[in-house]
Coordinates of C-alpha atoms in Angstrom, one line a residue:
M1 CA 155.1 59.0 166.2
T2 CA 152.6 61.1 165.1
E3 CA 153.1 62.8 161.8
P4 CA 154.0 66.3 163.4
G5 CA 156.8 63.9 165.6
I6 CA 158.2 62.9 162.3
L7 CA 157.9 66.0 161.1
L8 CA 159.8 68.3 164.0
L9 CA 162.4 65.3 163.8
R10 CA 162.8 66.1 160.3
T11 CA 163.3 69.6 160.9
C12 CA 166.2 69.2 163.6
L13 CA 168.1 67.4 160.7
A14 CA 168.0 70.5 158.4
L15 CA 169.5 72.6 161.1
L16 CA 172.2 70.0 161.0
A17 CA 172.3 69.8 157.8
M18 CA 171.5 73.8 157.1
P19 CA 175.1 74.4 155.3
I20 CA 174.2 71.7 152.4
Y21 CA 170.4 73.7 152.4
L22 CA 171.6 76.8 151.7
L23 CA 174.3 75.8 149.2
S24 CA 171.1 73.7 147.4
F25 CA 169.2 76.5 147.1
L26 CA 172.0 78.9 145.6
G27 CA 172.6 75.9 142.5
I28 CA 175.5 75.1 143.9
W29 CA 175.0 71.7 145.9
E30 CA 173.3 69.8 143.1
P31 CA 176.9 70.4 140.3
F32 CA 179.3 69.3 143.5
C33 CA 177.8 66.8 145.0
K34 CA 178.1 64.7 141.5
K35 CA 180.9 65.4 140.2
V36 CA 182.5 65.4 143.5
F37 CA 180.8 65.1 146.7
F38 CA 179.0 61.3 146.1
P39 CA 181.8 59.3 144.0
F40 CA 183.4 59.9 147.0
L41 CA 180.7 59.1 149.3
L42 CA 179.6 56.0 147.0
E43 CA 182.6 54.3 146.8
R44 CA 182.9 54.2 150.5
L45 CA 180.0 52.6 150.6
S46 CA 179.7 51.0 148.7
A47 CA 183.1 49.0 149.8
V48 CA 181.1 48.6 153.3
H49 CA 178.2 47.7 151.7
E50 CA 179.5 45.5 149.5
R51 CA 181.4 43.3 152.5
K52 CA 178.1 42.7 153.7
V53 CA 176.5 41.4 150.7
K54 CA 179.6 39.4 149.0
K55 CA 177.9 35.9 149.7
Q56 CA 174.4 37.2 148.4
K57 CA 175.5 38.2 145.3
Q58 CA 177.7 35.1 144.6
E59 CA 174.8 33.2 145.0
L60 CA 172.5 35.4 143.3
F61 CA 174.8 35.8 140.2
R62 CA 175.6 31.7 140.3
N63 CA 172.3 30.5 137.8
L64 CA 173.8 33.5 135.2
P65 CA 175.8 31.7 132.2
D66 CA 172.3 30.1 132.3
F67 CA 171.2 32.9 130.6
R68 CA 174.2 32.6 127.3
S69 CA 172.3 33.7 124.0
P70 CA 171.7 30.9 121.6
S71 CA 174.8 31.4 120.0
G72 CA 177.2 30.7 123.1
E73 CA 177.5 35.0 123.9
L74 CA 175.8 36.6 126.9
K75 CA 175.2 40.7 126.7
L76 CA 175.1 42.1 129.8
L77 CA 173.2 45.7 130.5
E78 CA 174.5 47.3 133.9
I79 CA 172.2 50.2 134.8
G80 CA 173.4 52.8 137.5
T81 CA 176.8 51.1 137.3
G82 CA 178.5 53.9 139.6
C83 CA 182.1 51.9 141.0
G84 CA 181.4 48.9 139.3
P85 CA 181.3 46.4 142.0
N86 CA 179.1 43.7 140.2
F87 CA 181.8 43.1 137.8
Q88 CA 184.0 40.5 140.1
F89 CA 181.0 38.7 140.1
Y90 CA 179.9 37.6 136.3
P91 CA 181.1 34.9 134.2
P92 CA 184.6 35.1 132.1
G93 CA 184.2 36.5 128.5
C94 CA 181.2 38.4 128.9
R95 CA 180.3 41.5 127.0
V96 CA 179.6 43.7 129.6
T97 CA 178.0 47.4 129.0
C98 CA 177.8 50.0 131.6
T99 CA 175.4 53.2 132.1
D100 CA 175.0 55.3 134.3
I101 CA 173.3 58.8 134.7
N102 CA 176.4 60.6 136.7
P103 CA 179.7 60.3 134.2
N104 CA 181.7 61.4 137.5
F105 CA 182.9 57.5 138.4
Q106 CA 185.2 57.2 135.7
Q107 CA 187.9 56.7 138.1
S108 CA 186.7 54.2 140.3
L109 CA 185.6 52.6 137.7
S110 CA 188.6 52.0 136.3
R111 CA 190.5 51.0 139.2
S112 CA 187.7 48.3 139.3
M113 CA 188.0 47.6 135.5
S114 CA 191.4 47.1 135.8
K115 CA 190.6 44.4 138.2
N116 CA 188.2 42.6 136.7
Q117 CA 190.0 41.5 133.3
H118 CA 187.8 38.2 132.5
I119 CA 185.0 40.5 131.4
Q120 CA 185.5 42.3 127.9
Y121 CA 184.2 46.4 128.3
E122 CA 182.1 47.1 125.2
R123 CA 180.9 51.6 126.4
F124 CA 180.1 53.0 128.8
L125 CA 176.9 55.7 127.9
V126 CA 175.8 57.9 130.3
A127 CA 171.8 57.6 130.6
R128 CA 169.2 57.4 132.2
G129 CA 167.1 53.6 133.7
E130 CA 164.4 55.7 132.2
D131 CA 165.8 56.2 128.6
L132 CA 168.0 53.3 127.4
H133 CA 167.7 54.5 124.0
Q134 CA 170.9 54.0 123.2
V135 CA 170.4 49.8 123.3
P136 CA 168.6 48.4 120.9
S137 CA 165.2 46.4 121.7
G138 CA 166.1 43.1 122.4
S139 CA 169.8 43.3 122.1
V140 CA 171.4 42.2 125.6
D141 CA 171.0 38.6 127.6
A142 CA 170.7 40.1 131.2
V143 CA 170.0 44.2 132.8
I144 CA 171.8 44.1 136.5
G145 CA 170.8 46.8 138.5
T146 CA 171.8 47.0 141.9
L147 CA 171.2 50.1 144.1
V148 CA 169.8 51.4 141.8
L149 CA 165.8 51.8 141.4
C150 CA 165.9 53.6 144.6
S151 CA 167.2 57.0 142.7
V152 CA 165.8 56.6 139.4
Q153 CA 163.3 60.0 138.8
D154 CA 160.4 56.9 137.7
V155 CA 161.0 53.6 139.0
N156 CA 157.7 51.8 136.3
G157 CA 158.6 53.8 133.9
T158 CA 163.0 52.2 134.4
L159 CA 161.6 48.5 134.4
R160 CA 159.3 49.2 131.6
E161 CA 162.7 49.7 129.7
V162 CA 164.5 46.9 131.1
L163 CA 161.9 44.2 129.7
R164 CA 162.2 46.4 126.4
V165 CA 166.5 45.5 125.8
L166 CA 166.2 42.2 127.2
R167 CA 165.7 39.4 124.5
P168 CA 162.8 37.3 124.9
G169 CA 164.0 34.7 127.6
G170 CA 166.4 36.9 129.0
V171 CA 167.4 37.9 133.4
F172 CA 167.3 41.1 135.3
Y173 CA 169.2 40.6 138.4
F174 CA 168.0 43.4 140.9
L175 CA 169.3 44.0 145.0
E176 CA 167.7 47.5 146.5
H177 CA 167.6 48.8 149.5
V178 CA 163.6 49.7 150.2
A179 CA 161.3 50.7 152.7
A180 CA 160.8 49.2 156.3
D181 CA 157.2 47.7 157.3
R182 CA 155.3 51.0 157.9
S183 CA 154.5 49.5 161.8
S184 CA 158.3 50.2 162.8
W185 CA 160.4 52.2 164.2
R186 CA 163.1 51.5 161.1
H187 CA 160.2 52.6 159.1
F188 CA 159.8 55.9 161.5
W189 CA 162.9 56.8 161.1
Q190 CA 163.1 56.0 157.1
Q191 CA 160.7 58.9 157.3
V192 CA 162.4 61.4 159.5
C193 CA 165.8 61.1 157.4
Y194 CA 164.2 60.8 154.0
P195 CA 163.8 64.8 152.9
T196 CA 168.0 65.0 154.3
W197 CA 169.2 61.7 152.8
K198 CA 167.5 62.1 149.0
L199 CA 170.0 65.5 149.2
I200 CA 173.0 64.3 150.7
C201 CA 173.0 61.7 148.5
D202 CA 172.5 62.2 145.2
G203 CA 168.5 61.8 145.0
C204 CA 168.1 58.1 146.9
C205 CA 164.8 57.7 148.4
L206 CA 164.5 55.7 151.3
T207 CA 160.5 55.2 151.5
R208 CA 160.2 52.9 148.3
E209 CA 158.0 50.0 147.5
I210 CA 160.1 48.4 145.0
W211 CA 158.8 45.2 144.9
K212 CA 155.3 46.1 143.8
N213 CA 156.5 48.0 141.3
L214 CA 158.6 44.3 140.5
E215 CA 155.4 42.3 141.1
Q216 CA 153.0 44.4 139.3
A217 CA 155.7 44.4 135.9
S218 CA 155.5 42.6 132.9
F219 CA 158.0 39.8 133.8
S220 CA 157.0 36.1 133.1
E221 CA 158.6 34.8 135.8
L222 CA 159.8 36.9 139.1
N223 CA 162.2 35.9 142.1
L224 CA 162.4 37.3 144.5
R225 CA 162.8 37.9 148.8
H226 CA 163.7 40.0 151.1
T227 CA 166.6 40.7 153.5
S228 CA 168.5 42.5 155.9
V229 CA 171.9 44.6 154.9
A230 CA 173.2 45.8 158.8
L231 CA 175.1 49.0 158.0
P232 CA 175.1 50.7 160.9
W233 CA 174.3 54.0 161.7
T234 CA 172.2 54.2 158.2
P235 CA 168.3 53.6 157.6
I236 CA 169.0 51.2 154.5
E237 CA 169.0 47.7 156.0
P238 CA 165.6 46.5 154.5
H239 CA 166.9 44.7 151.4
I240 CA 164.9 42.6 148.2
I241 CA 167.2 40.3 146.0
G242 CA 166.9 38.4 142.9
Y243 CA 165.9 38.0 139.2
A244 CA 162.8 38.6 136.7
V245 CA 162.6 36.3 133.8
K246 CA 161.1 38.3 130.6

């Protein structure tokens, strides 16, 4: 369909979500979304998503112990930690610093920590992916970011910060939903849903071609593949998964 068709369907969807748009106009929706709605929604979406990607994540993080520092320690920095769904995949004894721009995941994050006592939790930082100034340069062995680059304001800026905090030879692991092929119906529906989805899901963008940002970043090695994660009634089936070495 043409651009007018996309605009028409966007308008129809906006009308269905009019109460949320009205609350946003009044300045009520954003604080409510960050504090109550999105943590509630993310915890439930994460549970479904994790069931779909568990085997892929097990395979992804299998070589994580190979990136221990010469001292034998493994220091991890997770950006956009959210509910902490990745903790179960980390090797025993590793030291984890968690960051998120939204501090309102504490309840679900605490539950995840209590279930995963095999790792050491260093601290939780309220920080944007584009601004990790609280983390010293070259201080971590691995950075993990899953379903986070869709929501940062600046993907390239976030990747620059990832490279800054990694030690030479350190690794960045990623799993992200991305834009569908531009000629597909799935991409068409991503365009239709984009404004309303972004509003409801606290800034999540549906049409980012994040693999291009990773290819253009200054990593010495990039292992990336495209995959699909079947999530019924959502426009986020296309994903990329892999790791990049500094």
